[in-house]
GROMACS .gro file of C-alpha atoms in nm:
model
  241
    1MET     CA    1  -4.276   0.154   4.964
    2ALA     CA    2  -4.183  -0.123   4.724
    3LYS     CA    3  -3.813  -0.178   4.672
    4GLN     CA    4  -3.701  -0.061   4.328
    5ASN     CA    5  -3.561  -0.325   4.091
    6PRO     CA    6  -3.195  -0.224   4.039
    7HIS     CA    7  -3.202  -0.362   3.684
    8ILE     CA    8  -3.480  -0.129   3.558
    9THR     CA    9  -3.413   0.239   3.493
   10THR     CA   10  -3.714   0.467   3.464
   11THR     CA   11  -3.723   0.742   3.203
   12SER     CA   12  -3.970   1.020   3.133
   13SER     CA   13  -4.020   0.932   2.765
   14GLN     CA   14  -4.017   0.553   2.747
   15GLY     CA   15  -4.129   0.455   3.098
   16PHE     CA   16  -3.842   0.210   3.157
   17VAL     CA   17  -3.525   0.067   3.008
   18SER     CA   18  -3.482  -0.307   3.031
   19LYS     CA   19  -3.190  -0.482   3.196
   20ASN     CA   20  -3.065  -0.582   2.850
   21ASP     CA   21  -3.072  -0.220   2.735
   22VAL     CA   22  -2.860  -0.116   3.032
   23PHE     CA   23  -2.602  -0.383   2.955
   24ARG     CA   24  -2.612  -0.292   2.585
   25ASN     CA   25  -2.549   0.075   2.666
   26ARG     CA   26  -2.254  -0.019   2.883
   27ALA     CA   27  -2.114  -0.234   2.604
   28ASN     CA   28  -2.162   0.046   2.352
   29SER     CA   29  -1.983   0.284   2.589
   30ARG     CA   30  -1.685   0.049   2.606
   31PHE     CA   31  -1.694  -0.006   2.230
   32SER     CA   32  -1.699   0.367   2.157
   33ARG     CA   33  -1.363   0.408   2.332
   34CYS     CA   34  -1.203   0.178   2.071
   35ARG     CA   35  -1.170   0.427   1.790
   36GLN     CA   36  -0.872   0.271   1.615
   37VAL     CA   37  -0.838  -0.028   1.384
   38LEU     CA   38  -0.546  -0.267   1.364
   39VAL     CA   39  -0.387  -0.365   1.033
   40ASN     CA   40  -0.145  -0.649   1.088
   41SER     CA   41   0.061  -0.857   0.847
   42GLN     CA   42   0.343  -1.106   0.854
   43GLY     CA   43   0.550  -0.890   0.617
   44GLY     CA   44   0.639  -0.953   0.256
   45VAL     CA   45   0.272  -0.982   0.158
   46GLY     CA   46   0.218  -0.650  -0.020
   47SER     CA   47   0.018  -0.465   0.244
   48SER     CA   48   0.201  -0.130   0.211
   49ALA     CA   49   0.000   0.018  -0.080
   50PHE     CA   50  -0.328  -0.069   0.092
   51MET     CA   51  -0.217   0.087   0.420
   52GLU     CA   52  -0.097   0.402   0.245
   53LEU     CA   53  -0.446   0.450   0.100
   54LEU     CA   54  -0.597   0.399   0.445
   55GLN     CA   55  -0.368   0.673   0.576
   56LYS     CA   56  -0.480   0.912   0.302
   57ASN     CA   57  -0.838   0.850   0.417
   58HIS     CA   58  -0.743   0.937   0.775
   59VAL     CA   59  -0.825   0.594   0.914
   60LEU     CA   60  -0.712   0.578   1.277
   61MET     CA   61  -0.479   0.281   1.280
   62ASN     CA   62  -0.137   0.158   1.381
   63SER     CA   63   0.179   0.274   1.204
   64PRO     CA   64   0.227   0.140   0.847
   65GLU     CA   65   0.603   0.163   0.910
   66ASP     CA   66   0.565  -0.038   1.234
   67VAL     CA   67   0.701   0.248   1.444
   68ASP     CA   68   0.469   0.140   1.727
   69GLY     CA   69   0.551  -0.231   1.694
   70PHE     CA   70   0.195  -0.351   1.622
   71LYS     CA   71   0.203  -0.426   1.249
   72HIS     CA   72   0.386  -0.761   1.266
   73ARG     CA   73   0.298  -0.871   1.619
   74PRO     CA   74   0.143  -1.219   1.661
   75ALA     CA   75  -0.202  -1.251   1.816
   76ASP     CA   76  -0.083  -1.395   2.145
   77HIS     CA   77   0.119  -1.081   2.218
   78PHE     CA   78  -0.186  -0.850   2.227
   79ARG     CA   79  -0.408  -0.774   2.526
   80HIS     CA   80  -0.765  -0.814   2.410
   81ASP     CA   81  -1.123  -0.903   2.490
   82SER     CA   82  -1.446  -0.908   2.291
   83ASP     CA   83  -1.463  -0.525   2.308
   84GLY     CA   84  -1.121  -0.437   2.175
   85ILE     CA   85  -0.751  -0.496   2.116
   86TYR     CA   86  -0.560  -0.279   2.361
   87LEU     CA   87  -0.265  -0.093   2.215
   88PHE     CA   88  -0.149   0.185   2.449
   89GLY     CA   89  -0.332   0.108   2.770
   90ARG     CA   90  -0.696   0.038   2.837
   91PHE     CA   91  -0.834   0.348   2.666
   92ALA     CA   92  -0.641   0.328   2.336
   93CYS     CA   93  -0.776   0.029   2.155
   94ALA     CA   94  -0.881  -0.114   1.821
   95SER     CA   95  -1.240  -0.222   1.764
   96LYS     CA   96  -1.149  -0.450   1.474
   97ALA     CA   97  -0.848  -0.594   1.295
   98LEU     CA   98  -0.751  -0.688   0.941
   99VAL     CA   99  -0.471  -0.947   0.929
  100ILE     CA  100  -0.292  -1.025   0.602
  101LEU     CA  101  -0.127  -1.365   0.558
  102GLY     CA  102   0.058  -1.514   0.263
  103ASP     CA  103   0.309  -1.763   0.127
  104PRO     CA  104   0.562  -1.811   0.410
  105LEU     CA  105   0.860  -1.881   0.185
  106HIS     CA  106   0.785  -1.574  -0.025
  107SER     CA  107   0.763  -1.367   0.296
  108ILE     CA  108   1.095  -1.492   0.430
  109GLU     CA  109   1.278  -1.423   0.105
  110SER     CA  110   1.106  -1.088   0.049
  111VAL     CA  111   1.179  -0.943   0.392
  112TYR     CA  112   1.535  -1.080   0.386
  113ARG     CA  113   1.597  -0.912   0.050
  114ARG     CA  114   1.470  -0.579   0.184
  115PHE     CA  115   1.583  -0.582   0.546
  116SER     CA  116   1.836  -0.864   0.582
  117VAL     CA  117   1.751  -1.037   0.914
  118ASP     CA  118   1.598  -0.734   1.088
  119HIS     CA  119   1.237  -0.825   1.008
  120ILE     CA  120   1.295  -1.197   1.067
  121ASN     CA  121   1.433  -1.112   1.410
  122LYS     CA  122   1.095  -0.960   1.497
  123TRP     CA  123   0.933  -1.298   1.435
  124ARG     CA  124   1.206  -1.469   1.634
  125GLU     CA  125   1.170  -1.233   1.929
  126TYR     CA  126   0.799  -1.307   1.958
  127ALA     CA  127   0.874  -1.679   1.927
  128GLN     CA  128   1.123  -1.640   2.215
  129LYS     CA  129   1.426  -1.713   1.999
  130PRO     CA  130   1.755  -1.519   2.002
  131PRO     CA  131   1.816  -1.280   1.712
  132TYR     CA  132   2.018  -1.382   1.411
  133HIS     CA  133   2.353  -1.211   1.365
  134ARG     CA  134   2.330  -0.924   1.118
  135ARG     CA  135   2.563  -1.107   0.876
  136THR     CA  136   2.348  -1.419   0.862
  137ARG     CA  137   2.287  -1.522   0.501
  138LEU     CA  138   1.962  -1.657   0.363
  139ALA     CA  139   2.146  -1.980   0.284
  140ASP     CA  140   2.235  -2.003   0.654
  141LEU     CA  141   1.866  -1.994   0.743
  142TRP     CA  142   1.787  -2.280   0.507
  143ALA     CA  143   2.083  -2.480   0.642
  144GLU     CA  144   1.967  -2.431   1.002
  145MET     CA  145   1.616  -2.545   0.914
  146ARG     CA  146   1.752  -2.856   0.743
  147ILE     CA  147   1.948  -2.947   1.055
  148LEU     CA  148   1.667  -2.877   1.303
  149ARG     CA  149   1.388  -2.993   1.067
  150GLN     CA  150   1.160  -2.705   1.155
  151ASP     CA  151   1.091  -2.340   1.077
  152THR     CA  152   1.341  -2.145   1.287
  153THR     CA  153   1.232  -1.796   1.178
  154GLY     CA  154   0.925  -1.774   1.404
  155LEU     CA  155   0.695  -1.707   1.107
  156THR     CA  156   0.495  -2.027   1.152
  157ASN     CA  157   0.436  -1.922   1.514
  158TYR     CA  158   0.302  -1.586   1.392
  159ILE     CA  159   0.066  -1.736   1.134
  160ASN     CA  160  -0.072  -2.002   1.368
  161SER     CA  161  -0.137  -1.744   1.640
  162TRP     CA  162  -0.379  -1.551   1.416
  163LEU     CA  163  -0.542  -1.864   1.276
  164ARG     CA  164  -0.619  -1.966   1.635
  165ALA     CA  165  -0.743  -1.618   1.727
  166LYS     CA  166  -0.990  -1.624   1.438
  167ASN     CA  167  -1.184  -1.900   1.614
  168GLU     CA  168  -1.169  -1.759   1.967
  169PRO     CA  169  -1.464  -1.562   2.114
  170THR     CA  170  -1.241  -1.333   2.324
  171TRP     CA  171  -1.158  -1.104   2.033
  172PRO     CA  172  -1.347  -0.817   1.867
  173GLN     CA  173  -1.405  -0.831   1.491
  174LEU     CA  174  -1.116  -1.010   1.318
  175ARG     CA  175  -1.085  -1.046   0.942
  176LEU     CA  176  -0.804  -1.268   0.812
  177VAL     CA  177  -0.723  -1.241   0.443
  178THR     CA  178  -0.454  -1.341   0.196
  179THR     CA  179  -0.272  -1.100  -0.034
  180LYS     CA  180  -0.494  -1.208  -0.322
  181SER     CA  181  -0.812  -1.137  -0.125
  182LEU     CA  182  -0.670  -0.808   0.005
  183TYR     CA  183  -0.636  -0.667  -0.346
  184GLU     CA  184  -0.925  -0.839  -0.521
  185HIS     CA  185  -1.165  -0.716  -0.251
  186ALA     CA  186  -0.976  -0.406  -0.136
  187ALA     CA  187  -1.283  -0.180  -0.133
  188ASP     CA  188  -1.476  -0.420   0.089
  189HIS     CA  189  -1.185  -0.447   0.332
  190ALA     CA  190  -1.142  -0.068   0.335
  191LYS     CA  191  -1.512  -0.023   0.411
  192PHE     CA  192  -1.477  -0.276   0.695
  193LEU     CA  193  -1.202  -0.056   0.841
  194GLY     CA  194  -1.409   0.262   0.823
  195VAL     CA  195  -1.349   0.417   0.481
  196ARG     CA  196  -1.662   0.593   0.356
  197GLU     CA  197  -1.845   0.474   0.046
  198GLU     CA  198  -1.763   0.790  -0.150
  199ASN     CA  199  -1.389   0.736  -0.090
  200LEU     CA  200  -1.364   0.374  -0.205
  201LEU     CA  201  -1.273   0.435  -0.572
  202PRO     CA  202  -0.891   0.426  -0.521
  203PHE     CA  203  -0.930   0.092  -0.343
  204LYS     CA  204  -1.137  -0.045  -0.631
  205GLN     CA  205  -0.850   0.047  -0.863
  206LEU     CA  206  -0.599  -0.170  -0.676
  207ALA     CA  207  -0.509  -0.489  -0.862
  208TYR     CA  208  -0.357  -0.821  -0.768
  209ASN     CA  209  -0.053  -0.861  -0.997
  210PRO     CA  210   0.191  -1.101  -0.829
  211ARG     CA  211   0.534  -1.148  -0.978
  212PRO     CA  212   0.648  -1.501  -1.060
  213PHE     CA  213   0.816  -1.652  -0.756
  214ARG     CA  214   1.045  -1.950  -0.727
  215SER     CA  215   1.185  -2.016  -0.381
  216SER     CA  216   1.557  -2.060  -0.329
  217ALA     CA  217   1.491  -2.294  -0.035
  218PRO     CA  218   1.593  -2.659  -0.074
  219ALA     CA  219   1.308  -2.901  -0.145
  220ASP     CA  220   1.307  -3.047   0.207
  221VAL     CA  221   1.282  -2.698   0.359
  222GLN     CA  222   0.996  -2.612   0.126
  223ALA     CA  223   0.821  -2.929   0.241
  224MET     CA  224   0.843  -2.812   0.605
  225PHE     CA  225   0.617  -2.520   0.518
  226GLY     CA  226   0.367  -2.741   0.339
  227PRO     CA  227   0.120  -2.776   0.631
  228ILE     CA  228   0.105  -2.404   0.709
  229LYS     CA  229   0.077  -2.326   0.335
  230VAL     CA  230  -0.227  -2.556   0.318
  231LYS     CA  231  -0.393  -2.357   0.598
  232ILE     CA  232  -0.330  -2.031   0.413
  233ASP     CA  233  -0.468  -2.179   0.090
  234GLN     CA  234  -0.780  -2.287   0.281
  235LEU     CA  235  -0.815  -1.932   0.416
  236GLU     CA  236  -0.790  -1.797   0.062
  237ALA     CA  237  -1.051  -2.042  -0.063
  238SER     CA  238  -1.292  -1.940   0.213
  239SER     CA  239  -1.234  -1.571   0.132
  240ASP     CA  240  -1.319  -1.629  -0.234
  241SER     CA  241  -1.633  -1.831  -0.164
   0.00000   0.00000   0.00000
């Protein structure tokens, strides 16, 4: 009797399934376990209203209030492969991610105004820096950066981690957007995350209406963020094209 080829599976209806079909079925089986999506942002970029609409549409995703610690986590602190981003163990995973980036100085000042240093300390923890004291003033942050001549908040580390991940093949579907793109194309991004066509109207009604912003950072500190701001502007330009 001829030895059966282990890479061909016979069936009653089709005669055989090719080796590629077997591998594709295995991949689809792995993919089907990743039923969540990840929505991640640096903070201070206006993602809350969008995430609240996703919640109303019962999209399975991470906590909009960051209760689970995934919303502001940099890319290099996630376990991942081309099938999924693993959140709570191997069988709780996200099949795709939407990451919202924005003006770093606006983010720093926005989250400081709302949360003092609590949010900034999340960035610092992931960048392996000690937390700021709870009484640290925004002016103290600028002064520290002037002395050390670098971003000490950890935000640049966060942004660069996702910009690198975007070009790596060992991730599932990643979509990086700016705040402007998030709101100008909200329906498209919602559809990407699993919202049905008939439920997209509220997303189409979202509008990008930024308030005028003038940073309180000294000119030399603002200049430190110039290179990372250029990368974000390039991301925005590619999103609009």
